[in-house]
Short mmCIF file of C-alpha atoms and ligand atoms in Angstrom, two decimals:
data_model
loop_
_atom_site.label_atom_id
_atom_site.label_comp_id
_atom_site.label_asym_id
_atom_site.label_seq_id
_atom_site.Cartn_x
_atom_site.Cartn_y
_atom_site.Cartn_z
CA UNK A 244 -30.54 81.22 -17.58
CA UNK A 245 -30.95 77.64 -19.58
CA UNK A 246 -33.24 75.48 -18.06
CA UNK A 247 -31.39 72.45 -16.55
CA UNK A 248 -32.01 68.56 -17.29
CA UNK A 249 -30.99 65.77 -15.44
CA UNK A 250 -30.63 63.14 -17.98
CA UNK A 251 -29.72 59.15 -16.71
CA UNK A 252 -26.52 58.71 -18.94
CA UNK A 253 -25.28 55.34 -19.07
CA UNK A 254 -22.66 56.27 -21.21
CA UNK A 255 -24.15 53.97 -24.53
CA UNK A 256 -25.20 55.75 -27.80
CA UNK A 257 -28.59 56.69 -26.87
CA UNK A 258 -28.39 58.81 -24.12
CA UNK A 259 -24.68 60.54 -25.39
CA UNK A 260 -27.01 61.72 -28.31
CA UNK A 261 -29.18 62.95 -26.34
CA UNK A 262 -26.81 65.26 -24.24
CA UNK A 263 -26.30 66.55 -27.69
CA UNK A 264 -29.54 67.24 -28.74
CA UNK A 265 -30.76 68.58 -25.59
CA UNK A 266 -27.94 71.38 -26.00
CA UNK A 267 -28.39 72.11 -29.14
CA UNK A 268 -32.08 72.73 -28.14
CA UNK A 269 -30.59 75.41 -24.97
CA UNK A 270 -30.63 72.71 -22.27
CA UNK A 271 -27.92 72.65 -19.41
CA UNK A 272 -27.66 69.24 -19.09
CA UNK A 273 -26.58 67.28 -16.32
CA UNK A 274 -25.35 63.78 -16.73
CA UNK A 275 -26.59 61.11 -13.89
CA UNK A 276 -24.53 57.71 -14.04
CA UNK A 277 -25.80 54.93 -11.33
CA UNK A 278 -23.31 52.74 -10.75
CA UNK A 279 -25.51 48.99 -9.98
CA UNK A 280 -22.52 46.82 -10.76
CA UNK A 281 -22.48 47.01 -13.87
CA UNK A 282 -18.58 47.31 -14.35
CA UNK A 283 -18.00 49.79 -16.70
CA UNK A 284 -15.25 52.77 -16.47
CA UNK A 285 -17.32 55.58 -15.16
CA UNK A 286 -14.30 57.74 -15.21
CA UNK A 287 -14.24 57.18 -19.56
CA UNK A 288 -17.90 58.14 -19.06
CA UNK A 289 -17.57 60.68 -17.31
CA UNK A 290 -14.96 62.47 -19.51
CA UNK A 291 -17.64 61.74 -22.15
CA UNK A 292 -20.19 63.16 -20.90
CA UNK A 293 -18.71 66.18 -20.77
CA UNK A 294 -16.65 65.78 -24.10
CA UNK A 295 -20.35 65.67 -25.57
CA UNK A 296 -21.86 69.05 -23.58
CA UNK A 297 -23.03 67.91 -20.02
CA UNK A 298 -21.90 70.83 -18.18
CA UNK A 299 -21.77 68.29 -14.64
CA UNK A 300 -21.47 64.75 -13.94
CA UNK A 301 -22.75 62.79 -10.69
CA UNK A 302 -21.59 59.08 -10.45
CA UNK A 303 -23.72 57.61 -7.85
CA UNK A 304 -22.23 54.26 -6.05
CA UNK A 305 -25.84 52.45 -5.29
CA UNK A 306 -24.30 48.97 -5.50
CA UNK A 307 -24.90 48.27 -1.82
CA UNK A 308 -28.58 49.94 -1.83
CA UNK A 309 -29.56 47.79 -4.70
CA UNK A 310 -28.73 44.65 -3.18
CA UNK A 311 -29.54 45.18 0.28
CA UNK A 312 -32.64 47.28 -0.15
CA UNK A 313 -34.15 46.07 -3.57
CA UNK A 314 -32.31 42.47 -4.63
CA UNK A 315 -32.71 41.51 -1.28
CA UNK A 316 -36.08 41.87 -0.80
CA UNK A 317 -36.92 40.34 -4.54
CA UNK A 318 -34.93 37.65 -3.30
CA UNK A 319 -36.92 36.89 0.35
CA UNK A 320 -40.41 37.34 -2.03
CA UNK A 321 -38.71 34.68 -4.23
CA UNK A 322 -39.91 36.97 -7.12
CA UNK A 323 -39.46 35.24 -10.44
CA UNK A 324 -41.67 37.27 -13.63
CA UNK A 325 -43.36 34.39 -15.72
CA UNK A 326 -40.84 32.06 -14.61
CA UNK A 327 -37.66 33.01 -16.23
CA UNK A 328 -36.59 36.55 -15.26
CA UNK A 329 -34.97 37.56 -12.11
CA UNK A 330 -36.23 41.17 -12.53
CA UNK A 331 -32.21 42.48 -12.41
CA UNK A 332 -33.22 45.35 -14.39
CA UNK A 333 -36.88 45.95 -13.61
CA UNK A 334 -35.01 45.88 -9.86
CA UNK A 335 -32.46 48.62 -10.88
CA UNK A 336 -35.25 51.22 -12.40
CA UNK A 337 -36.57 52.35 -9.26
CA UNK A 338 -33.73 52.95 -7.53
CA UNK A 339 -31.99 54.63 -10.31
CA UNK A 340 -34.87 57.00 -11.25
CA UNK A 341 -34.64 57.41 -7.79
CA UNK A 342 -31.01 58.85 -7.46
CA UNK A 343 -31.95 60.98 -10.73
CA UNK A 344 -35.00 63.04 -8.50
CA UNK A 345 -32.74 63.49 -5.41
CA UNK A 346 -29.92 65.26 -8.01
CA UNK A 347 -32.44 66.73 -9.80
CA UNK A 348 -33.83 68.43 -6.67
CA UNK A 349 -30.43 69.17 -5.45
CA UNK A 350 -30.03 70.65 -8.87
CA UNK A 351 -32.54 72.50 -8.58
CA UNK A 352 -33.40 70.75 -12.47
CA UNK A 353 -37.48 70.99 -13.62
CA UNK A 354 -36.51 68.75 -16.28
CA UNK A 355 -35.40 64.98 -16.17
CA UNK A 356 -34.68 62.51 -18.92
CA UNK A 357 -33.82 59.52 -19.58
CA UNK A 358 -32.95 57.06 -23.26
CA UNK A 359 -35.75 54.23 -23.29
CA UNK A 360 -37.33 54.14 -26.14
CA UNK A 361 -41.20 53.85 -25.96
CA UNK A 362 -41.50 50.49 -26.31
CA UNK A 363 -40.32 49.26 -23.30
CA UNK A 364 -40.89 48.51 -19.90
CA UNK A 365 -38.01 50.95 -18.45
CA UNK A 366 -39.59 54.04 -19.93
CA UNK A 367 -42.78 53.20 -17.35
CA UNK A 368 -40.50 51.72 -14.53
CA UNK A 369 -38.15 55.29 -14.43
CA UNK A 370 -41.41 57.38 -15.41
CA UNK A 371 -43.87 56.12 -12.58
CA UNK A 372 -41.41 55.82 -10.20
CA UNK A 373 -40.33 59.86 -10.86
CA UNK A 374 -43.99 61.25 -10.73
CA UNK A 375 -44.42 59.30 -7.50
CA UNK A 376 -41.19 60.82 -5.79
CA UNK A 377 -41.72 64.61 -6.85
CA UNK A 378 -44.82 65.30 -9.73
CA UNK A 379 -42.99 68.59 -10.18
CA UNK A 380 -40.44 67.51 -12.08
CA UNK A 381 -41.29 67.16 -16.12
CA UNK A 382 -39.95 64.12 -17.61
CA UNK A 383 -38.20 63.62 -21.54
CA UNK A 384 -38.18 61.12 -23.62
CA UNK A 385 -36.12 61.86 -26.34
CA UNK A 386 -35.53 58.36 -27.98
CA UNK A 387 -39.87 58.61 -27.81
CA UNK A 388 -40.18 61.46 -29.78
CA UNK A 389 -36.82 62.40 -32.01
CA UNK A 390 -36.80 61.98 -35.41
CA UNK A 391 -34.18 59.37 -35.95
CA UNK A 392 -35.47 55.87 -36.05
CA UNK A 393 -32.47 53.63 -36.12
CA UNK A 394 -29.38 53.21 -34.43
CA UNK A 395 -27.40 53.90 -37.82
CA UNK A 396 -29.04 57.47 -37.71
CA UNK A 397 -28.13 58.22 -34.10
CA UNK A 398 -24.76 56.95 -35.23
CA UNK A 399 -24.42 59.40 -38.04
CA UNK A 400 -26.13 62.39 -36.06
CA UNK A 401 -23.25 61.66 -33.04
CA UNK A 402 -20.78 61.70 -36.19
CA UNK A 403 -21.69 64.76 -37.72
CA UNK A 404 -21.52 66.18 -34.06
CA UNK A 405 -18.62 64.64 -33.05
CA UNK A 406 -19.64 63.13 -30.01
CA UNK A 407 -17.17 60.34 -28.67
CA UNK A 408 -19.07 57.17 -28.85
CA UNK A 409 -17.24 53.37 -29.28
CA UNK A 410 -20.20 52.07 -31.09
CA UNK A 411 -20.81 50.36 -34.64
CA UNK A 412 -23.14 50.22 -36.70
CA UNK A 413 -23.52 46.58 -36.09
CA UNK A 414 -23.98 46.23 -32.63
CA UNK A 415 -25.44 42.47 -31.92
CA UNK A 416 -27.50 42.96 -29.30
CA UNK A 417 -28.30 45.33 -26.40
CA UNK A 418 -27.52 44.77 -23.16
CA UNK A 419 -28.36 45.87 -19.49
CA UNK A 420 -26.10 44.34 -16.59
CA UNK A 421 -26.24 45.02 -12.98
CA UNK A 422 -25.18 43.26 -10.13
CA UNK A 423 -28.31 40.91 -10.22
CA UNK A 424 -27.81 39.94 -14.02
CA UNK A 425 -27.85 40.30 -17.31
CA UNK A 426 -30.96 41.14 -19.56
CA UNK A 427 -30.31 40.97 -23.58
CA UNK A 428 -32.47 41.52 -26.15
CA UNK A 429 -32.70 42.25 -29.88
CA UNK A 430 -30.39 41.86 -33.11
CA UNK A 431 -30.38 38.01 -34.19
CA UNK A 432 -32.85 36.65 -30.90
CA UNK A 433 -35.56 38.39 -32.60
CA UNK A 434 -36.23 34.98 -33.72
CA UNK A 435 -37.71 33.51 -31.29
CA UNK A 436 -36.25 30.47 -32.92
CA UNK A 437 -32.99 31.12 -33.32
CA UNK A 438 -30.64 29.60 -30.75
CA UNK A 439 -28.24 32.22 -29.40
CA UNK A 440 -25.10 32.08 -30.21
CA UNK A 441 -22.19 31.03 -27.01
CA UNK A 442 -20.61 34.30 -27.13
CA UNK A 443 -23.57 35.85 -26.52
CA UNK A 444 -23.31 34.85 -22.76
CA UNK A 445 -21.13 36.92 -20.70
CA UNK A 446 -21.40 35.59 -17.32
CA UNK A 447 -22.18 31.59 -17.72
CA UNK A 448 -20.31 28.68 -19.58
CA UNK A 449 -22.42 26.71 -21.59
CA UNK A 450 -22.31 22.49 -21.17
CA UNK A 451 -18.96 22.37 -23.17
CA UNK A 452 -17.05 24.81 -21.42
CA UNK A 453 -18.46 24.49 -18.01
CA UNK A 454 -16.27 22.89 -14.92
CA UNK A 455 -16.23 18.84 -15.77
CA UNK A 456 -16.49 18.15 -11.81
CA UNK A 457 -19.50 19.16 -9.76
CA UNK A 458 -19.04 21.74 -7.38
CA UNK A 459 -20.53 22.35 -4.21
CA UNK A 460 -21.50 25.66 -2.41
CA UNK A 461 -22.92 26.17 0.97
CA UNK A 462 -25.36 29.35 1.97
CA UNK A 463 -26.07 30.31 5.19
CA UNK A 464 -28.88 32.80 6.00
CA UNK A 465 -29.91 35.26 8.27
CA UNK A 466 -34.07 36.49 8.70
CA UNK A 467 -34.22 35.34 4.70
CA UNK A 468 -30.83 37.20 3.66
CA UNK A 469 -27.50 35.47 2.82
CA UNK A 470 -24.69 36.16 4.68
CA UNK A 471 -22.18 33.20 4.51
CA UNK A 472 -20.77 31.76 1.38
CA UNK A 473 -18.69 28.41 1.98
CA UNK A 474 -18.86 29.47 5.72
CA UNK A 475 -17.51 33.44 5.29
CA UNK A 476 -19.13 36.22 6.05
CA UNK A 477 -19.73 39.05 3.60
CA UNK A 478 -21.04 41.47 2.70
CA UNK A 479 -24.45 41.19 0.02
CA UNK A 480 -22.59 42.69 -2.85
CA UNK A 481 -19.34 40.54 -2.03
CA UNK A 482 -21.47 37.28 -1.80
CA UNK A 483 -22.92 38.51 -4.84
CA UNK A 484 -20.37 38.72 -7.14
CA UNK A 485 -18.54 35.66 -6.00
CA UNK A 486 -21.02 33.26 -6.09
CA UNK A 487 -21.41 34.38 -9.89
CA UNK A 488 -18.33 33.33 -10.66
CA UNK A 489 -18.56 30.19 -9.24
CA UNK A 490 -22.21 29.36 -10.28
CA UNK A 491 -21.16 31.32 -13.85
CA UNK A 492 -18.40 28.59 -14.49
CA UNK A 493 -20.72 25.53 -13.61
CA UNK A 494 -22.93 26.73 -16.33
CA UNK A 495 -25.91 28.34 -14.08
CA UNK A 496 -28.08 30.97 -14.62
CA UNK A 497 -29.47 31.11 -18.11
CA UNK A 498 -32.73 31.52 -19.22
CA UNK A 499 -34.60 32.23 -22.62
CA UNK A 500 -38.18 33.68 -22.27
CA UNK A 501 -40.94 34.56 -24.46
CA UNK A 502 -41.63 37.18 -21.99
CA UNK A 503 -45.13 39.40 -21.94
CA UNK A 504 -44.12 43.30 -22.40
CA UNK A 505 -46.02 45.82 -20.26
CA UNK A 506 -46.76 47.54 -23.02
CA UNK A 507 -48.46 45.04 -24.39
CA UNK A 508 -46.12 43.26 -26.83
CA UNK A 509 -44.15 39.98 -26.22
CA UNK A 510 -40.46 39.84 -26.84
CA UNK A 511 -37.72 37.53 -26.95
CA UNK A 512 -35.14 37.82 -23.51
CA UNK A 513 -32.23 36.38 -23.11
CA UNK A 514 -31.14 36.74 -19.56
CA UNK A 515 -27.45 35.64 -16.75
CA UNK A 516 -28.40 35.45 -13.20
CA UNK A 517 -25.64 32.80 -11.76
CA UNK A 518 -25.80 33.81 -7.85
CA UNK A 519 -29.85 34.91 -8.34
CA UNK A 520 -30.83 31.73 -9.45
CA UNK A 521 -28.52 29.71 -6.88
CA UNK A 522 -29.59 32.21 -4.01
CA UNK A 523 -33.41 31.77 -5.20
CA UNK A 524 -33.03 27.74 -5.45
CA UNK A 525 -30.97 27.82 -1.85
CA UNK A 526 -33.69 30.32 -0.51
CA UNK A 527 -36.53 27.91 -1.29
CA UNK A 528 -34.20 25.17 -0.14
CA UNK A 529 -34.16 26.83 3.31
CA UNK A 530 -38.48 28.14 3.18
CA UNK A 531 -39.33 24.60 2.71
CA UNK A 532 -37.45 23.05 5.76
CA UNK A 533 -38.97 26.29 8.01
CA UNK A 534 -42.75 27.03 6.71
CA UNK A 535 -45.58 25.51 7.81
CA UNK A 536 -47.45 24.34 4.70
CA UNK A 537 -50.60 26.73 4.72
CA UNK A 538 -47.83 30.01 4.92
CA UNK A 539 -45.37 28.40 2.36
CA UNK A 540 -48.27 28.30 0.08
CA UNK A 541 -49.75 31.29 0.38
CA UNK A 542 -46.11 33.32 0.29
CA UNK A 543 -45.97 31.21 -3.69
CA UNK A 544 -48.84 33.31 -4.43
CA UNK A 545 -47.58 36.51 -2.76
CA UNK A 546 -44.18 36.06 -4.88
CA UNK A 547 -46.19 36.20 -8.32
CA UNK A 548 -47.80 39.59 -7.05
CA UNK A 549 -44.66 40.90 -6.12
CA UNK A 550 -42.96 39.82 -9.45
CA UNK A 551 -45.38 41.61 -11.32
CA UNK A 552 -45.10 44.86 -9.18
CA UNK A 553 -41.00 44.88 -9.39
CA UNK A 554 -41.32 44.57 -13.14
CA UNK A 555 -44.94 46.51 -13.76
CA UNK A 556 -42.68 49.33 -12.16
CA UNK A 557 -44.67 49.85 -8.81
CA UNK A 558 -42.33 49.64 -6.72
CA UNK A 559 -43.24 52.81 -4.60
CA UNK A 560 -46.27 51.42 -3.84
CA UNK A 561 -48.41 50.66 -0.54
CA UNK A 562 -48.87 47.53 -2.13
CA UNK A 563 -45.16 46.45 -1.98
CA UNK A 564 -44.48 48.28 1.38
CA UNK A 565 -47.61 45.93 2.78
CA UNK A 566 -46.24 42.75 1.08
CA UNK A 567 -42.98 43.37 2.35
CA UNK A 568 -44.50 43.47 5.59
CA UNK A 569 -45.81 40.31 5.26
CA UNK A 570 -42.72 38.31 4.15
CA UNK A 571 -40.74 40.13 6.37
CA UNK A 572 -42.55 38.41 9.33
CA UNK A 573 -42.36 35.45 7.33
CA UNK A 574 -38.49 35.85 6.96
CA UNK A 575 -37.55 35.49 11.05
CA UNK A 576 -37.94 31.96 10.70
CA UNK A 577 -35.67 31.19 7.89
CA UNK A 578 -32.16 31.17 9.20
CA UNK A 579 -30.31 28.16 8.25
CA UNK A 580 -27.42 26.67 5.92
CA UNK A 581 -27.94 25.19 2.61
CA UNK A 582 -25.79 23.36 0.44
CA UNK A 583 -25.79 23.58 -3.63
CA UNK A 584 -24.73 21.57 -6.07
CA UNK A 585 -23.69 23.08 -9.24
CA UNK A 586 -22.84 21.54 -12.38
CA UNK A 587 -23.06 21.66 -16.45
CA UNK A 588 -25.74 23.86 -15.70
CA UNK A 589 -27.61 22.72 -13.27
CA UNK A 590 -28.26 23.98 -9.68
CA UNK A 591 -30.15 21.35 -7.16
CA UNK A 592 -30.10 21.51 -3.27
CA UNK A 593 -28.58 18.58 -1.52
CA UNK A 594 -28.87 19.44 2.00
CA UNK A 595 -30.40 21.89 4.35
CA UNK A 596 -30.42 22.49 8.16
CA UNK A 597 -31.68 25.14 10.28
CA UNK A 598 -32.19 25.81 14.16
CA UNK A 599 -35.98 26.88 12.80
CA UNK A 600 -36.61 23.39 11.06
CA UNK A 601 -39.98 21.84 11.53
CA UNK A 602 -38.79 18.80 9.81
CA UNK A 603 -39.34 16.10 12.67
CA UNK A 604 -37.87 12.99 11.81
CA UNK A 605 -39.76 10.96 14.61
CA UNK A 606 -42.73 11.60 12.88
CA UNK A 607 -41.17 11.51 8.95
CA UNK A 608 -39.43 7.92 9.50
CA UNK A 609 -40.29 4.38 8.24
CA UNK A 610 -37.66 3.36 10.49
CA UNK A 611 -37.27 1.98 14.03
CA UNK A 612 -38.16 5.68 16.58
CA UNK A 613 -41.60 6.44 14.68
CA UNK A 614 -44.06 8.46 16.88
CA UNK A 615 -46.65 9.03 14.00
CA UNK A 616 -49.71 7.24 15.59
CA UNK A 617 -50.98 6.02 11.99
CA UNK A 618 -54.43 4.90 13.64
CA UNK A 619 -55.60 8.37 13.51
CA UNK A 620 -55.11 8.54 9.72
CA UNK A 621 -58.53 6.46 9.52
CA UNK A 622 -60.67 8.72 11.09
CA UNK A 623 -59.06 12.04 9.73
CA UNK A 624 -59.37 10.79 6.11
CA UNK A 625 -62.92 9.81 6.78
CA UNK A 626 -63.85 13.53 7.72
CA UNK A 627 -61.49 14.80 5.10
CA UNK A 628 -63.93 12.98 2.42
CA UNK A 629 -66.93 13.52 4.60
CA UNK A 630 -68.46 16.30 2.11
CA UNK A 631 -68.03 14.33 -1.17
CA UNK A 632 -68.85 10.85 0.19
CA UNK A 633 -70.70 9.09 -2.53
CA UNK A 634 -71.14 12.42 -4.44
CA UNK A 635 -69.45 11.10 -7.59
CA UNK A 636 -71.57 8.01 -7.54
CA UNK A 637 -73.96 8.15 -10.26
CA UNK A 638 -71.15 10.14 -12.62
CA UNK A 639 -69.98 8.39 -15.46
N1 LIG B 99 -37.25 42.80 -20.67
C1 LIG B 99 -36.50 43.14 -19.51
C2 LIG B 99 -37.29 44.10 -18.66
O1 LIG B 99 -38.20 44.69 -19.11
C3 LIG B 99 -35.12 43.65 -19.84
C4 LIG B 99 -35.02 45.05 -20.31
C5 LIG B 99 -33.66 45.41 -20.71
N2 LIG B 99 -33.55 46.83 -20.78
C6 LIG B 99 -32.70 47.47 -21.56
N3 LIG B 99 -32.71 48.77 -21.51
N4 LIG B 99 -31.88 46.86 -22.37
O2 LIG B 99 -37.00 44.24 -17.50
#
């Protein structure tokens, strides 16, 4: 009996090579797809899959787990990695590696593998995330360890074996997209100097393309989550991919990061997140009207940490079980309707309101109503300074 493999096939070059080369070496492999959102014709995939030697195919619908369970969550931490990445694919790792171990175990596979190369993040996110959810199961690399080095030698090898592939030798740039975003890397942005070209973009306008008129969008939310866009209810996913469209044609959602590699290295990332960054800007919108000040700034600190987890691949951690705890709790409070403007770009809140606000105008206002008793400024400010009174005296 050959010894099976679950590989996660996303249907690219890489891992349709490897379905190849693992049979040629007397594996039964099984193809994984995960479908995340990110559009493509899993029915072309799966016929070639099995055009190329998978003896089974699984296409896994996790759409409505990734939001609800994993986008969501990133989303109430307000996790942001070194300011400029939404984490759509460090989200999608876990959850995918995931779906891999359950087939594998229903399989009854030893092996699993999957096509990052070993200079990635992914590699550690799908690898860490496996030997946490069953250390039985051996893990392959092959992109790690085969001897082809460039693309135009996997593309020749899937020639010679005629494996079905749509890809040239000049592909621009490679690209992950999920529900979430967009991350793209390599080819030309290399450079970290070189300005990407428009067409590179495949869910935002830029400024000369984008709608001329400003256009306004309105969030409500529910315990942290959104669950109204422009006053209809729907579902994550729905609100999702809508809002991208509208917050993609205003020009939203682009960012260009010098980003800092797990591995060590820093690389150049190109990355679309139209509804993330409106959600994340309407999210804050909503914290800042329902947080008392000491919790709002302690949760900043808590979304670094749990940045750094999503994309460090820790996901199935205590760590990120206890901070989700935390902001959780923190969550019940922020319920509330924001509304966005969007335009050539640019994404500002211009209104907020929640049954949770601790906004108190009575005490805010310069104008007639005012019930801030300003006579106990003096003496609060003269305990505030207490400790350093006259301490900077003789400084120069
Ligand atoms: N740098 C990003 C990350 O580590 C994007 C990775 C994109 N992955 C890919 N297989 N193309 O999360």
């Amino acid at each position: 009996m050959k010894e099976k493999v679950v590989l996660a096939y996303s249907g690219g070059l890489d891992t349709s090579v490897i379905i190849k080369w693992l049979t040629k070496r007397g594996y039964d492999v099984i193809a994984y797809m995960a479908d995340v959102g990110q559009g493509c014709d899993f029915e072309a995939y799966r016929r070639r899959a099995i055009a190329t030697g998978a003896s089974k195919v699984f296409v896994d619908d996790l759409k409505k787990e990734f939001v609800e369970d994993f986008v969501f969550r990133a989303l109430k931490a307000n996790a942001v990695y070194e300011s400029g990445y939404l984490l759509a694919t460090a989200l999608s790792r876990p959850l995918i590696a995931n779906g891999l171990v359950k087939v594998a175990q229903a399989q009854k596979a030893s092996y699993v593998a999957h096509g990052c190369t070993g200079k990635g993040n992914d590699q550690v996110r799908f690898e860490v995330t496996i030997r946490s959810l069953d250390p039985r199961l051996k893990i392959m690399a092959p992109v790690r360890e085969w001897e082809m080095k460039t693309r135009s030698e996997e593309i020749d090898y899937a020639k010679k074996n005629n494996i079905p592939i749509d890809a040239s030798k000049k592909k621009p740039y490679s690209l992950d997209v999920n529900l979430w975003g967009i991350s793209i890397e390599s080819g030309k942005l290399e450079d970290p100097y070189y300005e990407p070209d428009e067409n590179i973009y495949q869910l935002t306008k830029g400024v000369k393309d984008s709608a001329a008129e400003p256009v306004y969008v309105e969030i409500e939310f529910k315990e942290g989550v959104p669950v109204k866009l422009n006053g209809k209810w729907m579902s994550g996913v729905d609100l999702i991919l809508r809002l991208s469209k509208i917050a993609g044609n205003a020009g939203v959602g682009r960012s260009d990061i010098i980003e800092n590699r797990l591995v060590g290295i820093k690389s150049r990332e190109v990355y679309e997140s139209p509804a993330g960054w409106t959600l994340l800007e309407a999210h804050k919108g909503l914290e800042s009207l329902v947080l008392d000040r000491e919790l709002a700034h302690y949760k900043e600190a808590v979304a670094l940490k749990y940045a750094e987890l999503i994309y460090y691949g820790l996901w199935y951690t205590p760590l990120r079980e206890a901070l989700d705890k935390f902001i959780d709790y923190t969550q019940k409070r922020v319920n509330g309707v924001v509304r966005l403007k969007l335009h050539k770009g640019t994404c500002r809140v211009v209104g907020r309101k929640s049954p949770n606000s601790l906004y108190r105008e009575e005490l805010a206002t310069y104008e007639e109503g005012d019930k801030f008793d300003q006579s106990l400024a003096k003496g609060f400010i003269e305990l505030w300074g207490l400790p350093y009174k006259g301490s900077y005296k003789n400084k120069a």
